[in-house]
CSV table of C-alpha atoms in Angstrom, one decimal:
chain,number,residue,atom,x,y,z
A,1,MET,CA,-28.5,21.3,-89.9
A,2,LYS,CA,-25.3,20.3,-88.2
A,3,ILE,CA,-24.5,16.8,-87.0
A,4,VAL,CA,-22.2,16.3,-84.0
A,5,GLN,CA,-21.2,12.9,-82.8
A,6,ALA,CA,-21.6,12.4,-79.0
A,7,LYS,CA,-18.2,10.7,-78.8
A,8,ASP,CA,-16.6,13.8,-80.2
A,9,ILE,CA,-18.1,15.9,-77.5
A,10,THR,CA,-16.9,13.4,-74.9
A,11,GLN,CA,-13.4,13.5,-76.3
A,12,LYS,CA,-13.1,17.2,-76.5
A,13,VAL,CA,-14.6,17.8,-73.1
A,14,ALA,CA,-12.1,15.3,-71.6
A,15,GLN,CA,-9.2,16.9,-73.3
A,16,LEU,CA,-10.3,20.4,-72.2
A,17,CYS,CA,-10.7,19.3,-68.5
A,18,VAL,CA,-7.1,18.1,-68.4
A,19,GLU,CA,-5.7,21.1,-70.3
A,20,ILE,CA,-7.4,23.8,-68.1
A,21,ASN,CA,-6.1,22.1,-64.9
A,22,THR,CA,-2.5,22.1,-66.1
A,23,LYS,CA,-2.2,25.4,-68.0
A,24,LEU,CA,-3.8,28.7,-67.2
A,25,ALA,CA,-5.3,30.9,-69.9
A,26,ASP,CA,-2.8,33.3,-71.5
A,27,ASP,CA,-4.5,36.4,-70.0
A,28,ILE,CA,-4.2,35.1,-66.4
A,29,ASP,CA,-0.7,33.8,-67.1
A,30,SER,CA,0.6,37.2,-68.2
A,31,VAL,CA,-1.1,39.2,-65.4
A,32,LEU,CA,0.5,36.8,-62.8
A,33,LYS,CA,3.9,37.3,-64.2
A,34,LYS,CA,3.4,41.1,-64.4
A,35,GLU,CA,2.2,41.3,-60.8
A,36,GLU,CA,5.3,39.4,-59.5
A,37,ASP,CA,7.4,42.1,-61.1
A,38,ASN,CA,5.2,44.9,-59.8
A,39,GLU,CA,4.7,43.8,-56.2
A,40,PRO,CA,6.6,46.1,-53.9
A,41,TYR,CA,6.2,44.1,-50.7
A,42,SER,CA,8.9,41.4,-50.3
A,43,LEU,CA,6.9,38.6,-48.7
A,44,ALA,CA,4.1,39.1,-51.3
A,45,LYS,CA,6.6,39.1,-54.1
A,46,ASN,CA,8.1,35.9,-52.6
A,47,ILE,CA,4.6,34.2,-52.6
A,48,LEU,CA,3.9,35.3,-56.2
A,49,SER,CA,7.3,33.9,-57.3
A,50,VAL,CA,6.3,30.5,-55.6
A,51,ILE,CA,3.0,30.7,-57.4
A,52,ASN,CA,4.7,31.2,-60.8
A,53,GLU,CA,7.3,28.6,-60.1
A,54,ASN,CA,4.5,26.0,-59.4
A,55,ARG,CA,2.7,27.0,-62.6
A,56,ALA,CA,5.8,26.4,-64.6
A,57,LEU,CA,6.4,23.0,-62.9
A,58,ALA,CA,2.8,22.0,-63.6
A,59,LEU,CA,2.9,23.0,-67.2
A,60,ASN,CA,6.2,21.2,-67.7
A,61,ALA,CA,4.9,18.0,-66.0
A,62,LYS,CA,1.4,18.3,-67.6
A,63,ARG,CA,0.0,17.9,-64.1
A,64,PRO,CA,-2.6,19.9,-62.2
A,65,ILE,CA,-1.5,23.3,-60.9
A,66,CYS,CA,-3.6,22.7,-57.7
A,67,GLN,CA,-4.6,19.5,-56.1
A,68,ASP,CA,-8.2,20.8,-55.9
A,69,THR,CA,-9.0,20.0,-59.5
A,70,GLY,CA,-12.4,21.5,-58.9
A,71,MET,CA,-16.0,20.7,-59.6
A,72,VAL,CA,-16.8,21.0,-63.3
A,73,VAL,CA,-19.2,23.7,-64.4
A,74,ALA,CA,-20.3,23.8,-68.1
A,75,PHE,CA,-22.1,26.5,-70.0
A,76,VAL,CA,-23.5,25.1,-73.3
A,77,LYS,CA,-24.7,27.2,-76.2
A,78,TYR,CA,-26.8,24.7,-78.1
A,79,GLY,CA,-28.0,25.8,-81.5
A,80,GLN,CA,-31.5,24.8,-82.6
A,81,ASP,CA,-30.1,23.4,-85.8
A,82,VAL,CA,-27.6,21.0,-84.2
A,83,VAL,CA,-28.4,17.3,-83.9
A,84,ILE,CA,-26.4,15.1,-81.6
A,85,LYS,CA,-25.8,11.6,-82.9
A,86,ASP,CA,-25.3,8.4,-80.9
A,87,GLY,CA,-26.0,9.8,-77.5
A,88,SER,CA,-27.2,12.8,-75.6
A,89,ILE,CA,-25.3,16.0,-75.0
A,90,GLU,CA,-25.7,15.6,-71.2
A,91,GLN,CA,-24.3,12.1,-71.1
A,92,ALA,CA,-21.5,13.0,-73.6
A,93,ILE,CA,-20.3,15.9,-71.3
A,94,GLN,CA,-20.6,13.9,-68.1
A,95,GLU,CA,-18.6,11.0,-69.8
A,96,GLY,CA,-15.9,13.5,-70.9
A,97,VAL,CA,-15.6,14.7,-67.3
A,98,ARG,CA,-15.4,11.1,-66.0
A,99,GLN,CA,-12.7,10.1,-68.5
A,100,ALA,CA,-10.6,13.2,-67.8
A,101,TYR,CA,-10.6,12.8,-64.0
A,102,CYS,CA,-10.2,9.0,-64.0
A,103,GLN,CA,-7.6,8.7,-66.7
A,104,GLY,CA,-5.9,12.0,-66.0
A,105,TYR,CA,-5.0,11.2,-62.4
A,106,MET,CA,-7.0,14.2,-61.1
A,107,ARG,CA,-8.7,14.5,-57.7
A,108,LYS,CA,-12.3,13.3,-57.5
A,109,SER,CA,-13.9,15.9,-55.2
A,110,VAL,CA,-17.6,15.3,-55.5
A,111,VAL,CA,-19.7,13.6,-52.8
A,112,GLU,CA,-23.0,12.1,-53.8
A,113,ASP,CA,-25.1,13.4,-51.0
A,114,PRO,CA,-24.3,16.9,-49.7
A,115,LEU,CA,-25.6,16.2,-46.2
A,116,LEU,CA,-24.7,12.6,-45.6
A,117,ARG,CA,-21.3,13.0,-47.4
A,118,ASP,CA,-20.7,9.2,-47.1
A,119,LYS,CA,-20.0,8.4,-50.7
A,120,ASN,CA,-17.6,10.0,-53.2
A,121,THR,CA,-18.9,9.5,-56.8
A,122,GLN,CA,-15.3,8.4,-57.7
A,123,ASP,CA,-15.2,10.1,-61.0
A,124,ASN,CA,-15.8,13.8,-60.2
A,125,THR,CA,-19.3,13.7,-61.9
A,126,PRO,CA,-21.8,15.1,-62.0
A,127,ALA,CA,-20.7,18.3,-63.6
A,128,VAL,CA,-23.1,21.3,-63.1
A,129,ILE,CA,-24.3,22.0,-66.6
A,130,HIS,CA,-26.2,25.1,-67.8
A,131,TYR,CA,-27.8,25.1,-71.3
A,132,GLN,CA,-28.8,28.1,-73.5
A,133,VAL,CA,-30.7,27.4,-76.7
A,134,VAL,CA,-29.6,29.7,-79.5
A,135,PRO,CA,-30.5,30.0,-83.2
A,136,GLY,CA,-28.4,28.3,-85.8
A,137,GLU,CA,-25.8,25.6,-86.0
A,138,VAL,CA,-23.7,26.7,-83.0
A,139,LEU,CA,-22.5,24.2,-80.4
A,140,GLN,CA,-20.1,25.8,-77.9
A,141,ILE,CA,-19.2,24.3,-74.5
A,142,SER,CA,-17.4,26.5,-72.0
A,143,ILE,CA,-15.9,24.6,-69.1
A,144,MET,CA,-14.6,25.7,-65.7
A,145,ALA,CA,-13.0,23.5,-63.1
A,146,LYS,CA,-14.0,25.4,-60.0
A,147,GLY,CA,-12.1,25.1,-56.8
A,148,PHE,CA,-14.1,25.3,-53.6
A,149,GLY,CA,-11.7,27.1,-51.4
A,150,SER,CA,-12.8,30.2,-53.3
A,151,GLU,CA,-16.3,29.0,-54.1
A,152,ASN,CA,-17.0,28.9,-50.4
A,153,THR,CA,-16.2,32.6,-50.0
A,154,SER,CA,-18.8,33.6,-52.6
A,155,ALA,CA,-22.1,35.4,-51.6
A,156,LEU,CA,-25.5,36.5,-52.8
A,157,LYS,CA,-27.6,39.3,-51.4
A,158,MET,CA,-31.1,40.4,-52.3
A,159,MET,CA,-30.5,44.1,-51.9
A,160,LYS,CA,-33.0,47.0,-51.9
A,161,PRO,CA,-33.2,49.4,-54.8
A,162,SER,CA,-32.5,52.2,-52.3
A,163,ASP,CA,-29.1,50.6,-51.5
A,164,GLY,CA,-28.1,51.9,-54.9
A,165,ILE,CA,-24.6,51.8,-56.5
A,166,GLU,CA,-22.9,52.7,-53.2
A,167,GLY,CA,-24.6,49.8,-51.3
A,168,VAL,CA,-23.8,47.4,-54.1
A,169,LYS,CA,-20.2,48.5,-54.1
A,170,GLN,CA,-19.9,48.0,-50.3
A,171,PHE,CA,-21.4,44.5,-50.5
A,172,ILE,CA,-19.0,43.5,-53.2
A,173,PHE,CA,-16.0,45.0,-51.4
A,174,ASP,CA,-17.0,43.4,-48.0
A,175,THR,CA,-17.4,40.0,-49.6
A,176,ILE,CA,-14.0,40.2,-51.3
A,177,ARG,CA,-12.3,41.6,-48.2
A,178,LYS,CA,-13.7,38.8,-46.0
A,179,GLY,CA,-13.1,36.0,-48.6
A,180,ALA,CA,-9.8,36.8,-50.3
A,181,PRO,CA,-7.4,35.5,-47.6
A,182,ASN,CA,-9.2,32.1,-47.6
A,183,ALA,CA,-9.7,32.1,-51.4
A,184,CYS,CA,-6.1,31.9,-52.3
A,185,ALA,CA,-5.6,35.6,-53.2
A,186,PRO,CA,-4.8,37.0,-55.7
A,187,ILE,CA,-8.4,36.4,-56.6
A,188,ILE,CA,-10.6,37.0,-59.6
A,189,ALA,CA,-14.1,38.2,-58.9
A,190,GLY,CA,-17.2,37.6,-61.0
A,191,VAL,CA,-20.2,39.8,-60.2
A,192,GLY,CA,-23.9,39.4,-61.3
A,193,ILE,CA,-26.3,42.3,-60.7
A,194,GLY,CA,-30.0,42.1,-61.5
A,195,GLY,CA,-32.3,39.5,-62.9
A,196,ASP,CA,-33.6,37.4,-60.0
A,197,PHE,CA,-32.1,35.2,-57.3
A,198,GLU,CA,-30.5,32.5,-59.6
A,199,GLU,CA,-29.9,34.7,-62.6
A,200,ALA,CA,-27.6,37.0,-60.5
A,201,ALA,CA,-25.6,33.9,-59.4
A,202,LEU,CA,-25.4,32.6,-63.0
A,203,LEU,CA,-24.1,36.0,-64.2
A,204,ALA,CA,-21.5,36.0,-61.5
A,205,LYS,CA,-20.2,32.6,-62.6
A,206,LYS,CA,-20.3,33.6,-66.3
A,207,ALA,CA,-18.3,36.7,-65.5
A,208,LEU,CA,-15.4,34.5,-64.4
A,209,PHE,CA,-15.1,33.3,-68.0
A,210,ILE,CA,-14.4,36.8,-69.3
A,211,PRO,CA,-10.6,37.4,-70.1
A,212,LEU,CA,-8.9,39.8,-67.8
A,213,ASP,CA,-8.0,42.1,-70.6
A,214,GLN,CA,-11.6,42.5,-71.8
A,215,HIS,CA,-13.6,45.4,-70.3
A,216,GLN,CA,-17.2,46.3,-69.7
A,217,GLN,CA,-18.9,48.4,-72.3
A,218,LYS,CA,-21.3,50.1,-69.9
A,219,PRO,CA,-19.6,53.2,-68.5
A,220,HIS,CA,-21.1,53.0,-65.0
A,221,LEU,CA,-20.2,49.3,-64.7
A,222,TYR,CA,-16.7,49.9,-66.0
A,223,SER,CA,-16.1,52.6,-63.4
A,224,LEU,CA,-17.5,50.3,-60.7
A,225,GLU,CA,-15.0,47.6,-61.8
A,226,LYS,CA,-12.1,50.1,-61.8
A,227,GLU,CA,-13.1,51.5,-58.4
A,228,LEU,CA,-13.4,48.1,-56.8
A,229,MET,CA,-10.0,47.0,-58.3
A,230,GLN,CA,-8.4,50.1,-56.7
A,231,SER,CA,-10.0,49.8,-53.3
A,232,VAL,CA,-9.4,46.0,-53.0
A,233,ASN,CA,-5.7,46.4,-54.0
A,234,LYS,CA,-5.3,49.2,-51.6
A,235,SER,CA,-6.7,47.1,-48.7
A,236,GLY,CA,-3.3,45.5,-48.1
A,237,ILE,CA,-4.7,41.9,-48.0
A,238,GLY,CA,-2.2,40.7,-50.5
A,239,PRO,CA,-1.3,37.3,-51.9
A,240,MET,CA,-2.7,34.5,-49.5
A,241,GLY,CA,-3.9,37.3,-47.2
A,242,MET,CA,-0.4,37.8,-45.8
A,243,GLY,CA,-0.1,41.4,-46.9
A,244,GLY,CA,0.8,43.2,-50.1
A,245,LYS,CA,-0.5,45.0,-53.1
A,246,THR,CA,-1.7,42.1,-55.3
A,247,THR,CA,-5.1,41.0,-53.8
A,248,MET,CA,-7.2,40.9,-57.0
A,249,LEU,CA,-6.2,40.3,-60.6
A,250,GLY,CA,-9.4,41.3,-62.1
A,251,ILE,CA,-13.2,41.8,-61.7
A,252,HIS,CA,-16.0,41.6,-64.2
A,253,ILE,CA,-19.5,42.6,-63.7
A,254,LEU,CA,-22.5,41.4,-65.8
A,255,ASP,CA,-26.0,42.8,-65.4
A,256,TYR,CA,-29.5,41.9,-66.4
A,257,PRO,CA,-32.9,43.8,-66.1
A,258,THR,CA,-34.6,43.3,-62.8
A,259,HIS,CA,-37.9,43.8,-61.0
A,260,ILE,CA,-38.9,47.3,-59.8
A,261,ALA,CA,-38.7,45.9,-56.2
A,262,GLY,CA,-35.4,44.2,-56.4
A,263,LEU,CA,-31.6,44.4,-56.6
A,264,PRO,CA,-30.1,41.0,-56.5
A,265,VAL,CA,-26.2,41.0,-56.3
A,266,ALA,CA,-24.0,37.9,-56.5
A,267,VAL,CA,-20.3,37.8,-56.0
A,268,ASN,CA,-18.5,34.6,-57.2
A,269,ILE,CA,-14.9,34.5,-56.1
A,270,CYS,CA,-12.2,32.5,-57.8
A,271,CYS,CA,-8.6,31.9,-56.8
A,272,TYR,CA,-5.9,32.9,-59.3
A,273,VAL,CA,-6.2,29.3,-60.7
A,274,ASP,CA,-9.3,30.3,-62.7
A,275,ARG,CA,-9.4,27.2,-64.9
A,276,ARG,CA,-11.6,27.9,-67.9
A,277,GLY,CA,-11.7,27.0,-71.6
A,278,THR,CA,-14.1,26.6,-74.5
A,279,VAL,CA,-14.6,24.1,-77.3
A,280,VAL,CA,-16.6,24.9,-80.4
A,281,PHE,CA,-18.0,22.2,-82.7
B,1,MET,CA,13.9,34.9,-41.9
B,2,MET,CA,14.6,31.5,-43.5
B,3,LYS,CA,14.8,28.5,-41.2
B,4,LYS,CA,15.1,24.8,-41.5
B,5,ILE,CA,13.4,22.5,-39.0
B,6,SER,CA,12.7,18.8,-38.4
B,7,THR,CA,9.7,16.9,-37.0
B,8,PRO,CA,8.6,16.0,-34.4
B,9,LEU,CA,8.4,19.5,-33.0
B,10,SER,CA,10.2,20.4,-29.8
B,11,ASP,CA,9.5,23.3,-27.5
B,12,GLU,CA,12.8,24.9,-28.5
B,13,VAL,CA,12.0,24.8,-32.2
B,14,ILE,CA,8.5,26.2,-31.7
B,15,ALA,CA,9.9,29.0,-29.5
B,16,SER,CA,12.5,29.8,-32.2
B,17,LEU,CA,9.9,30.5,-34.9
B,18,SER,CA,8.2,33.8,-35.4
B,19,CYS,CA,5.2,35.0,-37.5
B,20,GLY,CA,6.4,35.7,-41.1
B,21,ASP,CA,9.4,33.4,-41.0
B,22,GLN,CA,10.0,31.2,-44.1
B,23,VAL,CA,10.5,27.6,-42.9
B,24,TYR,CA,11.6,24.4,-44.6
B,25,ILE,CA,10.2,21.3,-42.8
B,26,SER,CA,11.8,17.9,-43.1
B,27,GLY,CA,10.6,14.7,-41.5
B,28,ILE,CA,7.3,13.0,-41.0
B,29,ILE,CA,4.0,14.9,-41.2
B,30,TYR,CA,0.4,13.6,-41.3
B,31,THR,CA,-2.4,14.6,-43.6
B,32,ALA,CA,-6.0,15.1,-42.4
B,33,ARG,CA,-8.8,17.3,-43.8
B,34,ASP,CA,-12.5,17.7,-43.2
B,35,ALA,CA,-13.7,14.1,-43.2
B,36,ALA,CA,-10.7,12.7,-41.3
B,37,HIS,CA,-11.0,15.4,-38.7
B,38,LYS,CA,-14.6,14.5,-38.1
B,39,ARG,CA,-13.7,10.9,-37.8
B,40,LEU,CA,-10.8,11.6,-35.4
B,41,ILE,CA,-13.1,13.5,-33.1
B,42,ASP,CA,-15.8,10.8,-33.4
B,43,ASP,CA,-13.2,8.2,-32.4
B,44,LEU,CA,-12.3,10.2,-29.4
B,45,LYS,CA,-16.0,10.5,-28.4
B,46,GLN,CA,-16.2,6.7,-28.5
B,47,ASN,CA,-13.1,6.5,-26.3
B,48,LYS,CA,-11.1,4.9,-29.2
B,49,ASP,CA,-7.4,5.5,-29.6
B,50,LEU,CA,-6.4,7.8,-32.4
B,51,PRO,CA,-4.9,6.0,-35.4
B,52,PHE,CA,-1.5,7.6,-34.9
B,53,ASP,CA,0.3,9.2,-32.0
B,54,ILE,CA,-0.2,12.9,-32.5
B,55,LYS,CA,2.1,14.1,-29.7
B,56,ASN,CA,4.5,16.7,-31.0
B,57,GLN,CA,3.4,16.0,-34.6
B,58,ILE,CA,2.3,18.3,-37.5
B,59,VAL,CA,-1.0,17.8,-39.4
B,60,PHE,CA,-1.2,19.0,-43.0
B,61,TYR,CA,-4.7,19.9,-44.2
B,62,MET,CA,-4.4,18.3,-47.6
B,63,GLY,CA,-6.1,15.8,-50.0
B,64,PRO,CA,-3.9,15.0,-52.9
B,65,CYS,CA,-4.6,14.1,-56.5
B,66,PRO,CA,-3.9,10.4,-57.3
B,67,ALA,CA,-0.3,9.6,-58.2
B,68,ALA,CA,0.4,9.3,-61.9
B,69,PRO,CA,2.8,6.6,-63.0
B,70,GLY,CA,6.3,7.4,-61.5
B,71,GLU,CA,5.0,9.8,-58.9
B,72,VAL,CA,5.1,9.4,-55.1
B,73,ILE,CA,1.9,11.4,-54.8
B,74,GLY,CA,-0.2,13.6,-57.0
B,75,PRO,CA,-0.4,17.4,-56.6
B,76,ALA,CA,-0.6,18.0,-52.9
B,77,GLY,CA,-1.1,21.6,-51.8
B,78,PRO,CA,-2.9,23.0,-48.7
B,79,THR,CA,-6.7,23.3,-48.2
B,80,THR,CA,-8.4,26.1,-46.3
B,81,SER,CA,-7.8,25.6,-42.6
B,82,HIS,CA,-10.8,27.3,-41.0
B,83,ARG,CA,-13.1,24.3,-41.8
B,84,MET,CA,-11.0,22.3,-39.3
B,85,ASP,CA,-11.3,25.0,-36.6
B,86,LYS,CA,-14.1,23.2,-34.8
B,87,TYR,CA,-11.9,20.2,-34.2
B,88,THR,CA,-8.5,21.8,-33.7
B,89,PRO,CA,-8.5,22.8,-30.0
B,90,ARG,CA,-9.2,19.2,-28.9
B,91,LEU,CA,-6.3,17.9,-31.0
B,92,LEU,CA,-4.0,20.5,-29.6
B,93,SER,CA,-5.1,19.6,-26.1
B,94,LEU,CA,-3.9,16.0,-26.9
B,95,GLY,CA,-0.5,17.1,-27.9
B,96,LEU,CA,-0.7,18.0,-31.6
B,97,ARG,CA,1.9,20.8,-32.0
B,98,GLY,CA,1.8,22.0,-35.6
B,99,MET,CA,-0.6,22.5,-38.5
B,100,ILE,CA,0.0,23.3,-42.1
B,101,GLY,CA,-2.9,24.9,-44.1
B,102,LYS,CA,-3.9,28.2,-45.6
B,103,GLY,CA,-6.0,31.1,-44.4
B,104,ASN,CA,-6.8,32.6,-41.0
B,105,ARG,CA,-8.0,30.6,-37.9
B,106,SER,CA,-10.8,31.2,-35.4
B,107,SER,CA,-10.1,33.1,-32.1
B,108,GLU,CA,-10.6,29.7,-30.2
B,109,VAL,CA,-7.9,28.1,-32.3
B,110,ILE,CA,-5.5,31.0,-31.8
B,111,GLU,CA,-6.1,30.8,-28.0
B,112,SER,CA,-5.4,27.1,-28.1
B,113,ILE,CA,-2.2,27.7,-30.1
B,114,LYS,CA,-1.0,30.0,-27.3
B,115,LYS,CA,-2.2,27.8,-24.5
B,116,TYR,CA,-0.5,24.6,-25.8
B,117,HIS,CA,2.6,26.4,-27.2
B,118,SER,CA,2.0,25.2,-30.7
B,119,ILE,CA,2.3,26.7,-34.2
B,120,TYR,CA,0.3,27.2,-37.4
B,121,PHE,CA,2.1,27.2,-40.8
B,122,ALA,CA,0.7,28.4,-44.1
B,123,CYS,CA,1.7,27.0,-47.4
B,124,VAL,CA,1.1,28.9,-50.6
B,125,GLY,CA,-2.4,27.8,-51.8
B,126,GLY,CA,-2.7,26.4,-55.3
B,127,THR,CA,0.9,25.1,-55.5
B,128,GLY,CA,0.1,21.4,-55.6
B,129,THR,CA,2.7,20.3,-58.0
B,130,LEU,CA,5.5,22.2,-56.2
B,131,CYS,CA,4.4,20.8,-52.8
B,132,ALA,CA,4.4,17.2,-54.2
B,133,LYS,CA,8.1,17.6,-55.2
B,134,HIS,CA,9.0,17.9,-51.5
B,135,ILE,CA,7.2,14.7,-50.6
B,136,GLN,CA,9.5,11.7,-50.7
B,137,HIS,CA,7.2,9.0,-49.3
B,138,SER,CA,3.4,8.7,-48.9
B,139,GLU,CA,1.5,6.0,-47.1
B,140,VAL,CA,-2.2,5.8,-46.2
B,141,ILE,CA,-2.3,4.8,-42.5
B,142,ALA,CA,-5.9,5.3,-41.6
B,143,TYR,CA,-9.5,5.7,-42.9
B,144,SER,CA,-8.5,4.4,-46.4
B,145,ASP,CA,-12.2,4.4,-47.3
B,146,LEU,CA,-12.1,8.2,-47.3
B,147,GLY,CA,-10.0,8.2,-50.5
B,148,THR,CA,-8.2,11.5,-51.0
B,149,GLU,CA,-9.3,12.4,-47.4
B,150,ALA,CA,-7.7,9.4,-45.8
B,151,ILE,CA,-4.9,10.0,-43.3
B,152,ARG,CA,-1.5,9.8,-44.9
B,153,LYS,CA,1.9,9.6,-43.3
B,154,LEU,CA,4.3,11.7,-45.5
B,155,GLU,CA,8.0,12.0,-45.4
B,156,VAL,CA,8.9,15.5,-46.5
B,157,VAL,CA,12.2,17.2,-47.3
B,158,ASP,CA,12.5,21.0,-47.2
B,159,PHE,CA,8.7,21.4,-47.4
B,160,PRO,CA,8.2,25.2,-47.9
B,161,VAL,CA,5.9,27.0,-45.5
B,162,PHE,CA,5.6,30.3,-43.7
B,163,VAL,CA,4.8,30.8,-40.0
B,164,ALA,CA,1.3,32.2,-40.0
B,165,ILE,CA,0.5,32.1,-36.3
B,166,ASP,CA,3.3,31.7,-33.8
B,167,ALA,CA,3.2,30.3,-30.3
B,168,LYS,CA,2.7,33.8,-28.9
B,169,GLY,CA,-0.4,34.3,-31.1
B,170,ASN,CA,1.2,36.7,-33.6
B,171,ASN,CA,-0.9,36.4,-36.7
B,172,ILE,CA,0.3,37.1,-40.2
B,173,TYR,CA,-3.3,37.6,-41.4
B,174,ILE,CA,-3.4,40.7,-39.2
B,175,ASN,CA,0.3,41.8,-39.2
B,176,GLY,CA,0.9,41.2,-42.9
B,177,PRO,CA,-1.8,43.6,-44.2
B,178,ASN,CA,-1.0,46.1,-41.4
B,179,ASN,CA,2.7,46.1,-42.3
B,180,PHE,CA,1.9,46.6,-45.9
B,181,ARG,CA,-0.4,49.6,-45.2
B,182,LYS,CA,2.4,51.1,-43.0
B,183,TYR,CA,4.8,50.6,-45.9
B,184,LEU,CA,2.3,52.4,-48.2
B,185,LEU,CA,2.1,55.3,-45.9
B,186,LYS,CA,5.9,55.6,-45.7
B,187,GLN,CA,5.9,55.7,-49.5
B,188,ASP,CA,3.4,58.4,-49.6
B,189,ASN,CA,5.3,60.6,-47.1
């Protein structure tokens, strides 16, 4: 049995929320630098250089890269042999988010009622939290601060089995082509295929956590990713949709078995500021 | 081409700017995003005056992070403009001349930009810290209850933007990718 103090969870979540907003993961950092060097179109190269200049300033000042410091999404792997002392895991995570956004001078972007929109919660809570119970003494919390310029361009479609790989490819490409200019391209795409309605969406979000230099093991999904990378980056959309080669930095596809009648496909789009990180207890 | 301009915008300045130009703006600009736009239009419906004179002014679609100690304003980059499209033609008809945001606009907005000889600038999305460096003064002047979405009067110096849609309706979200594809074809030949 493993004992974890609720206050330690709060402290580590708070620290992680601030860190991911000020510094991008190494894999994204190196791709952005590489793409600035490789971009042949001068306006696009100029935009990528502004992007990289801003990231350096943010890192240096320990301040958010983007003023949209996101809505926090957490994926928790919660071992059956872990006991949380002096509080609940849910409250501990929400408190961590609250402290990070209030004490870290980050924007509070959450409205209490999605339709009335008359009250900001003032502390960026609640985070959206997904739990997975696993065997053993594991406690792992992966956090994303998800910006909504890109979230708004995401889409889910219940496709027909007869649509096949070609249909799925077309839907993913169309969603990206339509969304990328508004989603602060160069974007990163997470795709979920299979399961049911909500599982496809969850897979798409989980895919945004995969490092850009890590690749799919399934050959047919790996070639689908490669093909989509090529076709999106040949579309000419470019950084900020103003033309150029660098439209997408990476795409990851996750899949899950599905019903004989169905083919759910979800595309979750993220701007280049894919703020993600994990703490392990 | 790189150009420096000051606010408020004159006909001559607007006419001198073309789609794709890199522009540094200095002077006063005003922030307004989703909630503030809704309230501006609601005010107009109730025959109330707008909280600031928008004639020849620029509105920046932005909601900043709070200022940390020693800062004028927190990170302050652009938000996606198309959510404001529903409200924009009315504001342009009342004399608003410029907008700063990111992403393409609706055909109604583009028609209004041409009709009222105005201009739409795009700022590089996600560059909040860089944008904040060009803001020398910030003051909430209306709708303070909206928090980050309140209307702010900003004094900016060399604020970096690109002309996305000029007064003739030339649109970088169409021209930019087309130009790049032409460039690719040339490389292939």
